[in-house]
Coordinates of C-alpha atoms in Angstrom, one line a residue:
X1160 CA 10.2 30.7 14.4
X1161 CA 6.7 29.4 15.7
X1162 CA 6.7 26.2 17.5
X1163 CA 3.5 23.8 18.6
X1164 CA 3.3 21.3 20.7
X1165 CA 1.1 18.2 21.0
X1166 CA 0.5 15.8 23.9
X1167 CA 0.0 12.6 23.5
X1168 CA 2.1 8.9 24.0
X1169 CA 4.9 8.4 21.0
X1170 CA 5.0 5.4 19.3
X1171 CA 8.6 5.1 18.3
X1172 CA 10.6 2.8 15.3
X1173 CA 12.0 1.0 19.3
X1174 CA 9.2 2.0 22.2
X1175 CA 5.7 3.9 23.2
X1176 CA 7.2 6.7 25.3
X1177 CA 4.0 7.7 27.5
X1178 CA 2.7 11.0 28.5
X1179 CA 5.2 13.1 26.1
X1180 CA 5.4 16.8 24.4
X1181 CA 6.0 16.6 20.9
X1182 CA 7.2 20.1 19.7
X1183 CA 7.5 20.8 15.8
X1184 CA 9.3 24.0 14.3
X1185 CA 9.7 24.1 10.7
X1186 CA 7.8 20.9 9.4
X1187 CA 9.9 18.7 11.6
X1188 CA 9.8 17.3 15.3
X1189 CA 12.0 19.8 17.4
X1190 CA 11.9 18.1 20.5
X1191 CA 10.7 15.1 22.0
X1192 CA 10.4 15.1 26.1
X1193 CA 8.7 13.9 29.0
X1194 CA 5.9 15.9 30.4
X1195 CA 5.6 17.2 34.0
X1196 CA 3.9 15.7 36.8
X1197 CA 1.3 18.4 36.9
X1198 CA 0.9 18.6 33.6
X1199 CA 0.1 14.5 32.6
X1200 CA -3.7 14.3 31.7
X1201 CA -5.0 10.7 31.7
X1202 CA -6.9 11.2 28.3
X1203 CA -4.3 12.1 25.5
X1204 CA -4.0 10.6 22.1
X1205 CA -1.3 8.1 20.9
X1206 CA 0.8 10.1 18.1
X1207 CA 1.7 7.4 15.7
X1208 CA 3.9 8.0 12.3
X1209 CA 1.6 9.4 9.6
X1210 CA 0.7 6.2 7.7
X1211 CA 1.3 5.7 4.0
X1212 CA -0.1 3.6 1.6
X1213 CA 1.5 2.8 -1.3
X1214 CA -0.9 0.6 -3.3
X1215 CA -4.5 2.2 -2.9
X1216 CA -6.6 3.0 -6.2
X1217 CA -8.9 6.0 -6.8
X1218 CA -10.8 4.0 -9.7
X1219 CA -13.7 6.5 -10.2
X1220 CA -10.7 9.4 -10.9
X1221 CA -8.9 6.9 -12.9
X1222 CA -12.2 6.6 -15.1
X1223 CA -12.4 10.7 -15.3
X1224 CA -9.6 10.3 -17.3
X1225 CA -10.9 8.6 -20.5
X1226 CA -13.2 11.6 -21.3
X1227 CA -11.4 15.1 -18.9
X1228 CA -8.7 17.3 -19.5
X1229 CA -5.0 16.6 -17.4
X1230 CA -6.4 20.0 -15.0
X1231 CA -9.8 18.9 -15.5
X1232 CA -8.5 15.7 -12.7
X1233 CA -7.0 18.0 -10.5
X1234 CA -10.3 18.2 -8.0
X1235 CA -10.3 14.4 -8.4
X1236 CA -7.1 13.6 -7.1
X1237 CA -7.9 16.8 -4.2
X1238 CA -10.9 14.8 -3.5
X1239 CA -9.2 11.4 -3.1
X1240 CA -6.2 13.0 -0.8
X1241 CA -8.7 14.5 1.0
X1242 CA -10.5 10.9 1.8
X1243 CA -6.9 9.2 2.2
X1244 CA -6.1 12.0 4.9
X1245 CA -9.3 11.1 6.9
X1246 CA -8.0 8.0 7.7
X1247 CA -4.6 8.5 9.1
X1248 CA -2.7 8.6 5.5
X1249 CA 0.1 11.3 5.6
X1250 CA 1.8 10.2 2.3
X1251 CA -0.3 8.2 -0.9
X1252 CA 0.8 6.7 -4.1
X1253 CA -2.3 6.3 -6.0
X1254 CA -2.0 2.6 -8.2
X1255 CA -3.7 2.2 -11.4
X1256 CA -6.2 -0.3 -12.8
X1257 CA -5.2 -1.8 -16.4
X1258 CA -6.4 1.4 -19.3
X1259 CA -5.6 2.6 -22.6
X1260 CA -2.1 4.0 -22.9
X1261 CA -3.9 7.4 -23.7
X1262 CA -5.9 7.2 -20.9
X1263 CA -3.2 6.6 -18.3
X1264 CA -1.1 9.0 -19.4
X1265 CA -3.7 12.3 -19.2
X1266 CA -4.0 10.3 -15.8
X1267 CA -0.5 11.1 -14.7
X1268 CA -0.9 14.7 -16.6
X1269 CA -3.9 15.2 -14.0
X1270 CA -1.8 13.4 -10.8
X1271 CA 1.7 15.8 -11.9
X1272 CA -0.4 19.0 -12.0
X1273 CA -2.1 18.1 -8.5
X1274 CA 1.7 17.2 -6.6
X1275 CA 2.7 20.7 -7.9
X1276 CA -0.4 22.4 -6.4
X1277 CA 0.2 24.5 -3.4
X1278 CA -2.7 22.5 -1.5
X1279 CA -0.9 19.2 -1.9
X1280 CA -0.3 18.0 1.3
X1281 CA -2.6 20.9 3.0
X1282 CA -5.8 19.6 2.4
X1283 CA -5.0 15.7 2.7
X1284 CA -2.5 13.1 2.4
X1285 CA 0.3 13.6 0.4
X1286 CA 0.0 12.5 -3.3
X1287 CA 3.7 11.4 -3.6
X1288 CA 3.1 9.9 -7.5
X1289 CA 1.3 6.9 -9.2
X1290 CA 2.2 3.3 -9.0
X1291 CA 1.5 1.8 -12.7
X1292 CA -0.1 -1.4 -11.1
X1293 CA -2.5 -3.2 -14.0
X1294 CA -0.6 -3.0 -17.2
X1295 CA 2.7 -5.1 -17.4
X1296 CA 1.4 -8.4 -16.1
X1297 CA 1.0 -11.8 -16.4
X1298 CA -2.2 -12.4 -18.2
X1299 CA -3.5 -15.7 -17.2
X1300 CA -3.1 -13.9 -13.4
X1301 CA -4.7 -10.7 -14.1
X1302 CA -7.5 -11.2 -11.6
X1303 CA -9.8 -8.3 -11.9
X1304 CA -7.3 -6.7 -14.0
X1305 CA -9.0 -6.4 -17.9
X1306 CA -7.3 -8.3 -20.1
X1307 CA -7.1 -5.9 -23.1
X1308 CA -5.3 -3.4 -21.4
X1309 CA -2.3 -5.7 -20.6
X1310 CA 1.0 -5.2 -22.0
X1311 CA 3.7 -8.3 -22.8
X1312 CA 7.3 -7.7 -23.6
X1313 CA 7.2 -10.1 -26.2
X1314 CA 3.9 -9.1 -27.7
X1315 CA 4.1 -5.6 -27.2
X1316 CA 6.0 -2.6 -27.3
X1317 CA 6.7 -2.2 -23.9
X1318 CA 10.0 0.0 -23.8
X1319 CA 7.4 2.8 -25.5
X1320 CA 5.2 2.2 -22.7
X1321 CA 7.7 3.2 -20.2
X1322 CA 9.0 6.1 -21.9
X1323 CA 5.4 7.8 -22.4
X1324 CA 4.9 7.0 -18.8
X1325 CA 7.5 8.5 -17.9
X1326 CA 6.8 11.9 -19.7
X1327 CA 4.4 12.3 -17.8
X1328 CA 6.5 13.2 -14.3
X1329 CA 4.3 11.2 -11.8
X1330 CA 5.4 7.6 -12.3
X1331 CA 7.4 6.4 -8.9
X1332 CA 6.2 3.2 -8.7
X1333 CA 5.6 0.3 -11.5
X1334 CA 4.8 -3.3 -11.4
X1335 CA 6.4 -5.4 -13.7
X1336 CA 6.4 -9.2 -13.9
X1337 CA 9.7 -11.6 -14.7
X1338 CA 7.3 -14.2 -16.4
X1339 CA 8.3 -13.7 -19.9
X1340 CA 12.2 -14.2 -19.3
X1341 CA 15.1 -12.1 -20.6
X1342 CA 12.7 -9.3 -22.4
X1343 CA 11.0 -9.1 -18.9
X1344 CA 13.9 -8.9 -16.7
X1345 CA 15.2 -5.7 -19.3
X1346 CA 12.2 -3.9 -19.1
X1347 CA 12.1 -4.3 -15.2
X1348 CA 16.6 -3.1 -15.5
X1349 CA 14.7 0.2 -17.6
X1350 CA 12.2 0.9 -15.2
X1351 CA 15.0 1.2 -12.5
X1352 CA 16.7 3.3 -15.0
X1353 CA 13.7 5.7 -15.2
X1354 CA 14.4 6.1 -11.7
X1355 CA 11.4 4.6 -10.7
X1356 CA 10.7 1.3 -8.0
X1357 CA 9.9 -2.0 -9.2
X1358 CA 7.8 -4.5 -7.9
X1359 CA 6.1 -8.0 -9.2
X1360 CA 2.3 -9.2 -8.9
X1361 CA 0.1 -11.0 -10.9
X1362 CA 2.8 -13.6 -11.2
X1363 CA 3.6 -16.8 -11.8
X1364 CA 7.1 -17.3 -12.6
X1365 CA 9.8 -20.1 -11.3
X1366 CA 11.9 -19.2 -8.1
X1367 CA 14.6 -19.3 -10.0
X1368 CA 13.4 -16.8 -12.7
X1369 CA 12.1 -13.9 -9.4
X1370 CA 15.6 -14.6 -8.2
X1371 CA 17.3 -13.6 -11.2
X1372 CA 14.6 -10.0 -11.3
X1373 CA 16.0 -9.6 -8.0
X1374 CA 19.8 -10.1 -8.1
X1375 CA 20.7 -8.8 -11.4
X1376 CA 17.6 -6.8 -12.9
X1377 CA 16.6 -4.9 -9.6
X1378 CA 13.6 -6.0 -8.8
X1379 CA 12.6 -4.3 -5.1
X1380 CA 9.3 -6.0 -3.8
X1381 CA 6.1 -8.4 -4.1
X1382 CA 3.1 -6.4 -5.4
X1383 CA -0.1 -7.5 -2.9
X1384 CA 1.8 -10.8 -1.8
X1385 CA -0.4 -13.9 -1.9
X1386 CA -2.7 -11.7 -3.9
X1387 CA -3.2 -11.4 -7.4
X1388 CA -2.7 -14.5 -8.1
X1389 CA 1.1 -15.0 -6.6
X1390 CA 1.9 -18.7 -8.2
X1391 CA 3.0 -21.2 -5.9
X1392 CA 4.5 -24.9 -6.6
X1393 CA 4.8 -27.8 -3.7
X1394 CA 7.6 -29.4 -6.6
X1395 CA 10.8 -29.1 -6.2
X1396 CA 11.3 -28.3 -10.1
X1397 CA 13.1 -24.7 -10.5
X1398 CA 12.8 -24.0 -6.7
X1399 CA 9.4 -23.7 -6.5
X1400 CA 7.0 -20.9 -7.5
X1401 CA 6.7 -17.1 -7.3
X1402 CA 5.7 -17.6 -3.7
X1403 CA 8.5 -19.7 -2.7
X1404 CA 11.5 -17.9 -4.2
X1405 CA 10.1 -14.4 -3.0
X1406 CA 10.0 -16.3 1.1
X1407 CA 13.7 -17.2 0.3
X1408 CA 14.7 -13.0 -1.4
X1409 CA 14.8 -10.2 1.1
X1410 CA 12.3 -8.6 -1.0
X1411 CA 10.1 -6.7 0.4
X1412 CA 6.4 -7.8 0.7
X1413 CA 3.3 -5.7 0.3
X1414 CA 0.8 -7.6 2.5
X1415 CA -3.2 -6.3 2.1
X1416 CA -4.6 -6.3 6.0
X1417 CA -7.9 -6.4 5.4
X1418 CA -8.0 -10.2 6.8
X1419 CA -10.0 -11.3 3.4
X1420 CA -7.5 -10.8 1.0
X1421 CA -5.0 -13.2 3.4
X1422 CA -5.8 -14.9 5.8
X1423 CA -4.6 -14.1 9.3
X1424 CA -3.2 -17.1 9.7
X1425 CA -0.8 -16.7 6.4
X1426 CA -0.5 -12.9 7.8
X1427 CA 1.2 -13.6 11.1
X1428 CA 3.4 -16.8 9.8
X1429 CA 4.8 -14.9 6.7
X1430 CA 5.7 -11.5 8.9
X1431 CA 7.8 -14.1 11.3
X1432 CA 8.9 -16.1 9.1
X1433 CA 10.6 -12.7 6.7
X1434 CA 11.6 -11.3 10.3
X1435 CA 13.6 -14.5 11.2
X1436 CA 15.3 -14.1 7.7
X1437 CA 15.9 -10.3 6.8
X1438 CA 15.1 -8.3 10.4
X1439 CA 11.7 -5.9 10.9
X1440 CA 11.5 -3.9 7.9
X1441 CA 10.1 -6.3 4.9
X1442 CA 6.4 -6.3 5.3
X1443 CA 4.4 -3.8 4.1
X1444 CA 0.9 -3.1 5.0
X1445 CA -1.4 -1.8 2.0
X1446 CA -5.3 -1.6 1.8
X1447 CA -5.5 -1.7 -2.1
X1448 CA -8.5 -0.5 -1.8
X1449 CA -10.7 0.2 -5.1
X1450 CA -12.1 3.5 -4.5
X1451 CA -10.2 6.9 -2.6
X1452 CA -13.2 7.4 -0.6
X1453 CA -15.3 3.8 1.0
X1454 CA -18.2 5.2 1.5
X1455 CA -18.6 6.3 -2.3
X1456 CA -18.9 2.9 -3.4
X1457 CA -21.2 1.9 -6.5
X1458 CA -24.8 0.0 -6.1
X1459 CA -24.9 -3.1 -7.6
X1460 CA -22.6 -3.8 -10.8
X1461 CA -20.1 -2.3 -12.1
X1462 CA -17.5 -2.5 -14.9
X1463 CA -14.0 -2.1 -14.5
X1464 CA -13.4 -3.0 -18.8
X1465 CA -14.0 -6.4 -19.5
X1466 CA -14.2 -7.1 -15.7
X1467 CA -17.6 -7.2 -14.1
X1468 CA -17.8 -6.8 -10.7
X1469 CA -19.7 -6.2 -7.5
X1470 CA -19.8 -5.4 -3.4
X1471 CA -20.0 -8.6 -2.1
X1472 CA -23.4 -9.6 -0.3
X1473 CA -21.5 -9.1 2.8
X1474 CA -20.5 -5.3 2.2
X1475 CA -17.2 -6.6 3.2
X1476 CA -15.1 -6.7 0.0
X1477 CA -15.5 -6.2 -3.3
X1478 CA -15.6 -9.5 -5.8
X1479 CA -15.3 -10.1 -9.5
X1480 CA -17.9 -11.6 -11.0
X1481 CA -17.3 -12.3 -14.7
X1482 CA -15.0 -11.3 -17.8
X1483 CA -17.2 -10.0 -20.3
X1484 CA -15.8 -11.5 -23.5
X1485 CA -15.1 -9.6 -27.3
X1486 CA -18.3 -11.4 -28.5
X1487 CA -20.1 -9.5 -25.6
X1488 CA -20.8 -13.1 -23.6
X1489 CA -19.5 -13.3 -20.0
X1490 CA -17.3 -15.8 -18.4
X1491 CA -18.1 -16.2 -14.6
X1492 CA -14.8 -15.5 -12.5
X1493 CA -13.6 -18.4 -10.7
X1494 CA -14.9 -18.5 -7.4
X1495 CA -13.4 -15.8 -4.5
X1496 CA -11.6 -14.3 -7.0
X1497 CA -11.3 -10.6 -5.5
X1498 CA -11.3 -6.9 -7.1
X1499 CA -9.7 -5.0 -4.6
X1500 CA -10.9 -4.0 -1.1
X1501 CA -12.8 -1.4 1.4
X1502 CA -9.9 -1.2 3.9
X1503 CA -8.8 2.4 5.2
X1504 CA -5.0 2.7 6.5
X1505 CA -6.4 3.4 10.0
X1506 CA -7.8 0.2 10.0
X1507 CA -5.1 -2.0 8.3
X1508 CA -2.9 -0.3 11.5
X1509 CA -5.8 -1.6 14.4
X1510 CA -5.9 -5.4 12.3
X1511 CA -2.3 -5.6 13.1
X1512 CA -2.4 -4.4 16.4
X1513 CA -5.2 -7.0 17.4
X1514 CA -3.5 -9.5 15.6
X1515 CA -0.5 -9.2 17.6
X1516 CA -2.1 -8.9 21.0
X1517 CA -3.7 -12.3 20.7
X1518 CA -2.4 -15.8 21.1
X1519 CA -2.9 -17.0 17.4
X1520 CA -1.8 -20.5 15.9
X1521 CA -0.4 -20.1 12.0
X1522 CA -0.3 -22.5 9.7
X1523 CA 3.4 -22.9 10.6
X1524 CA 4.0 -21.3 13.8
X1525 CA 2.9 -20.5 16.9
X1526 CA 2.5 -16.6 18.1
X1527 CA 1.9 -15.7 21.5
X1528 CA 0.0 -12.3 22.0
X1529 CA 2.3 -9.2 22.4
X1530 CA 1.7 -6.7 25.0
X1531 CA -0.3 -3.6 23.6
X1532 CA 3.2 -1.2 23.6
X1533 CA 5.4 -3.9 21.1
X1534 CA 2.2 -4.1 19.0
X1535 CA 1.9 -0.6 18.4
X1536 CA 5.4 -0.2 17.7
X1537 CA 4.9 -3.1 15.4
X1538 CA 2.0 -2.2 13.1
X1539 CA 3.5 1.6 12.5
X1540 CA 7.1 0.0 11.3
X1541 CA 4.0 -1.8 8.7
X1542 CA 2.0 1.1 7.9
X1543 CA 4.5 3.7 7.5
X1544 CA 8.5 3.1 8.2
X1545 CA 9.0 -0.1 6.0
X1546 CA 7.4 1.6 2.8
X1547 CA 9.7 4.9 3.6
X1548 CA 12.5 3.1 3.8
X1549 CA 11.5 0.9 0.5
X1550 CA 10.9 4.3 -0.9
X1551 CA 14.6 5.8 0.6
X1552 CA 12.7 8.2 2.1
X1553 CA 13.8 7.0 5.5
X1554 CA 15.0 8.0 8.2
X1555 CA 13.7 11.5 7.3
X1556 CA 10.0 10.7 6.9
X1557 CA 8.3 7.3 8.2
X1558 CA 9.1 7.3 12.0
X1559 CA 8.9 9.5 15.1
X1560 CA 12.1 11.0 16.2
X1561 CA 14.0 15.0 16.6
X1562 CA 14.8 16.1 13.4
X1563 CA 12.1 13.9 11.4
X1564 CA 9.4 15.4 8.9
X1565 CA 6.3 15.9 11.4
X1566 CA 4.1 13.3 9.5
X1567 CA 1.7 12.2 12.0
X1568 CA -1.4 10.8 12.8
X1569 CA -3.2 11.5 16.0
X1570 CA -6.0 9.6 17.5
X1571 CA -7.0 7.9 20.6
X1572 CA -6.9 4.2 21.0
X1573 CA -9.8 2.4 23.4
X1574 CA -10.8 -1.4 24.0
X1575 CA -14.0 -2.6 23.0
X1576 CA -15.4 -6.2 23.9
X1577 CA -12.1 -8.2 23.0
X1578 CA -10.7 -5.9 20.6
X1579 CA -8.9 -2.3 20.2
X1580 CA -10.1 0.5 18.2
X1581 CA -8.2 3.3 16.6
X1582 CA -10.0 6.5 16.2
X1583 CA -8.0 9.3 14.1
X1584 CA -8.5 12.5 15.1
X1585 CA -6.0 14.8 13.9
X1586 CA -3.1 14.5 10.8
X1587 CA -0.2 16.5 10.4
X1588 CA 1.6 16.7 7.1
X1589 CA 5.1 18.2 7.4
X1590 CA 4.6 20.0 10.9
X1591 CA 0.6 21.1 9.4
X1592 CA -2.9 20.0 10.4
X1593 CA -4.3 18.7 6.9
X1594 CA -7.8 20.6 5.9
X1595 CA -9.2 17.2 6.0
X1596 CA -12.0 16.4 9.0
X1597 CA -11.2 12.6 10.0
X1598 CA -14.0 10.8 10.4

C-alpha cells in the first residue's frame, strides 16, 4: 500500500507539534512523528485540519436552477467546490437563499448527482449536502432573505416542504425557526426525523420558547448568531430574547468571522463567555459568503427576488439595499442591513488567529493575547473540529491525529506589519491533493 509523507508543523485538537512527518496510507494519517535533526528545514508549512464551512452560498448556481436541468448543475456545483478548495475548505455544505419549491428541489437534484460523481472530493472541497437556510423563517427577520419565498407553519404547508426536500437526497442541514410555537417546534422534531440537523436564524422568539426547540424538539444550533436578525430583549419578560436564551443553551453557535457581520468585540466575549459554560467545542466559524467564488462577484446591482442589493462602496461586504415591493415600488432596507459576505475559510481561520494573539477589551471581558501556538490550535477547533463534531462526524474527520481522514490544508503562515497571514498552498481530501490550484 503507497504511503506519502508531508513536512510541516501539526496543529493538533491539544498542541502545534513542530518540525513533524505526517505519513498518510489509505486516505488516513498513518503516522505522526518527529523529524530528524538532519532532516528539519526552517521553511515548512503548518498542516492545519482541512477547514469546513457549513453555511456558505453559491447564489449564481442556486439561480441556474430556475431555468437548467438537475445534470445540467452538475459543472456548477464542480465549479463552486473547486473555488471552496482554493481556500483551505476540505468539506462544504452549500446553504440556500429563499426560492420556489420547484426551484430548490432541481437544486438538490443538481447537488445529489454532483456528491455521487467520482470527482467529488478530487477536484475541490467536499460537497457534503445542502443546508435549506432561507425558507422556514421568521418573516419580519428575513434580512436579505425574499419575502415570497418564505414558508410559515401556520400559513403554509410546511410538512410537504420537508418531505419534497427530502426526496431529493442532499438535504443535511435545515434552518427552522421556533417563532410560531407548537406547529414550529413539530416541524423542527420532523426535520430531526428526516435525519437531517437543525438550526434557528432569522429569529425572534422568547428564551423560553428556543429553550423548549432545544430540550424537547431537538433543536442543535444558532444559524449566523447575532446575524440575521437574532432578536434580543434587555426585559426580564420570558427570559429574554433569542439571544439571551441561546447564551444560557449549550447550543452550538455559528459565528460569521468576517469582523463586519460581528463585531470583534461581541466575537471574542461570546467565544469566552460559551467556553466558561459548555467547554471548547460550541463556536463555529462560517464565512456565509454570497457567491462560491469572490472574485466572480456582480457590478453594480443585483436582485436576489424581491431583495435588491449591492457590493458595498467599500468592496468589503455585500449590503441590501431595498425590497422591491408586488406593486414594483421599492422599500429602502434599514440601514447596515447585510446580504451575506466575501469571506473565504482561509481567512475566517487568520481573523481568529489575530484576534487571539492581541490584547483586546470586549464589551464584557477582558482578553489577553494568546501566544501564536494556542491560537492556532484555537481557530482550527472553529473552522473545522466543532462543525465535525456538530455534524457527528468527529473524531474521524475534523482534527489531526493517527487513524483520522487526511483532510488537510497546507500552507505557510508569515507576519506582516502587526498581523499574520495564512497562505494555502496545498489541500488534501481523504489522503488526495484536490485538482484545485489555491490561490
Amino acid at each position: 500500500m503507497e504511503s506519502l509523507q508531508i513536512h510541516g508543523h501539526i496543529v493538533t485538537e491539544d498542541a502545534v507539534l513542530h518540525h513533524q512527518a505526517l505519513t498518510i496510507r489509505d486516505g488516513k494519517i498513518h503516522s505522526i512523528a518527529p523529524l530528524g535533526g538532519s532532516n528539519r528545514p526552517e521553511n515548512i508549512p503548518y498542516i492545519l485540519p482541512g477547514f469546513r464551512d457549513q453555511h456558505v452560498h453559491d447564489l449564481a448556481g442556486q439561480e441556474q436552477a430556475r431555468f437548467q436541468t438537475p445534470e445540467a448543475l452538475v459543472e456548477s456545483f464542480r465549479a463552486a467546490t473547486q473555488a471552496f478548495g482554493r481556500h483551505g475548505v476540505t468539506r462544504v455544505w452549500i446553504a440556500t437563499f429563499g426560492d420556489a419549491l420547484d426551484t430548490l428541489a432541481r437544486y438538490g437534484q443538481g447537488a445529489r448527482l454532483w456528491m455521487d460523481h467520482p470527482d467529488n472530493g478530487r477536484t475541490g472541497a467536499k460537497l457534503e449536502g445542502l443546508h435549506i437556510e432561507g425558507t422556514f423563517l421568521n418573516e419580519d427577520c428575513r434580512g436579505a432573505q425574499p419575502a415570497e419565498h418564505i414558508l410559515i407553519p401556520t400559513r403554509d404547508d410546511c410538512q410537504a416542504a420537508l418531505n419534497l426536500l427530502r426526496s431529493t437526497g442532499s438535504v443535511r442541514i435545515v434552518n427552522i425557526v421556533p417563532d410560531y410555537g407548537e406547529e414550529s417546534l413539530r416541524l423542527i422534531r420532523l426535520a430531526r426525523g428526516l435525519g437531517w440537523t437543525v438550526g434557528a436564524g432569522h429569529l425572534n422568539p422568547p428564551a423560553g420558547l428556543l429553550r423548549r426547540a432545544y430540550e424537547e424538539y431537538g433543536l442543535q444550533f444558532m444559524v449566523h448568531f447575532t446575524n440575521g436578525p437574532t432578536g434580543q430583549s434587555f426585559k426580564p419578560f420570558g427570559g429574554g430574547g433569542a439571544f439571551e436564551g441561546a447564551m444560557r443553551l449549550p447550543l452550538y453557535k455559528e459565528l460569521i468571522l468576517d469582523l463586519i457581520h460581528v463585531d470583534e468585540r461581541y466575537v471574542l466575549d461570546i467565544i469566552k463567555r460559551t467556553e466558561e459554560r459548555w467547554g471548547p467545542d460550541k463556536i463555529i466559524a462560517v464565512t456565509d459568503a454570497l457567491y462560491a467564488d469572490p472574485d466572480n462577484l456582480p457590478e453594480g446591482g443585483f436582485s436576489i427576488g424581491s431583495t435588491i442589493a449591492g457590493v458595498d462602496d467599500s468592496g468589503r461586504y455585500l449590503r441590501t439595499v431595498a425590497y422591491r415591493q408586488p406593486d414594483g415600488t421599492e422599500i429602502p432596507a434599514p440601514p447596515n442591513t447585510l446580504c451575506g459576505s466575501i469571506l473565504t475559510m482561509d481567512k475566517a481561520f487568520i481573523n481568529l488567529v489575530n484576534l487571539f494573539t492581541r490584547p483586546r477589551e470586549g464589551h464584557w471581558y477582558e482578553h489577553p493575547a494568546l501566544p501564536l501556538d494556542e491560537a492556532l490550535v484555537k481557530a482550527a477547533r472553529l473552522c473545522a473540529t466543532n462543525q465535525a463534531k456538530l455534524m457527528g462526524d468527529y473524531p474521524q474527520a475534523g482534527s489531526l491525529g493517527v487513524g483520522r481522514t487526511a483532510d488537510l490544508a497546507v500552507g505557510s503562515i508569515s507576519r506582516r506589519e502587526d498581523a499574520y497571514a495564512l497562505t494555502i498552498e496545498q489541500v488534501w481530501v481523504e489522503g488526495r491533493p484536490i485538482a484545485a490550484s489555491p490561490v
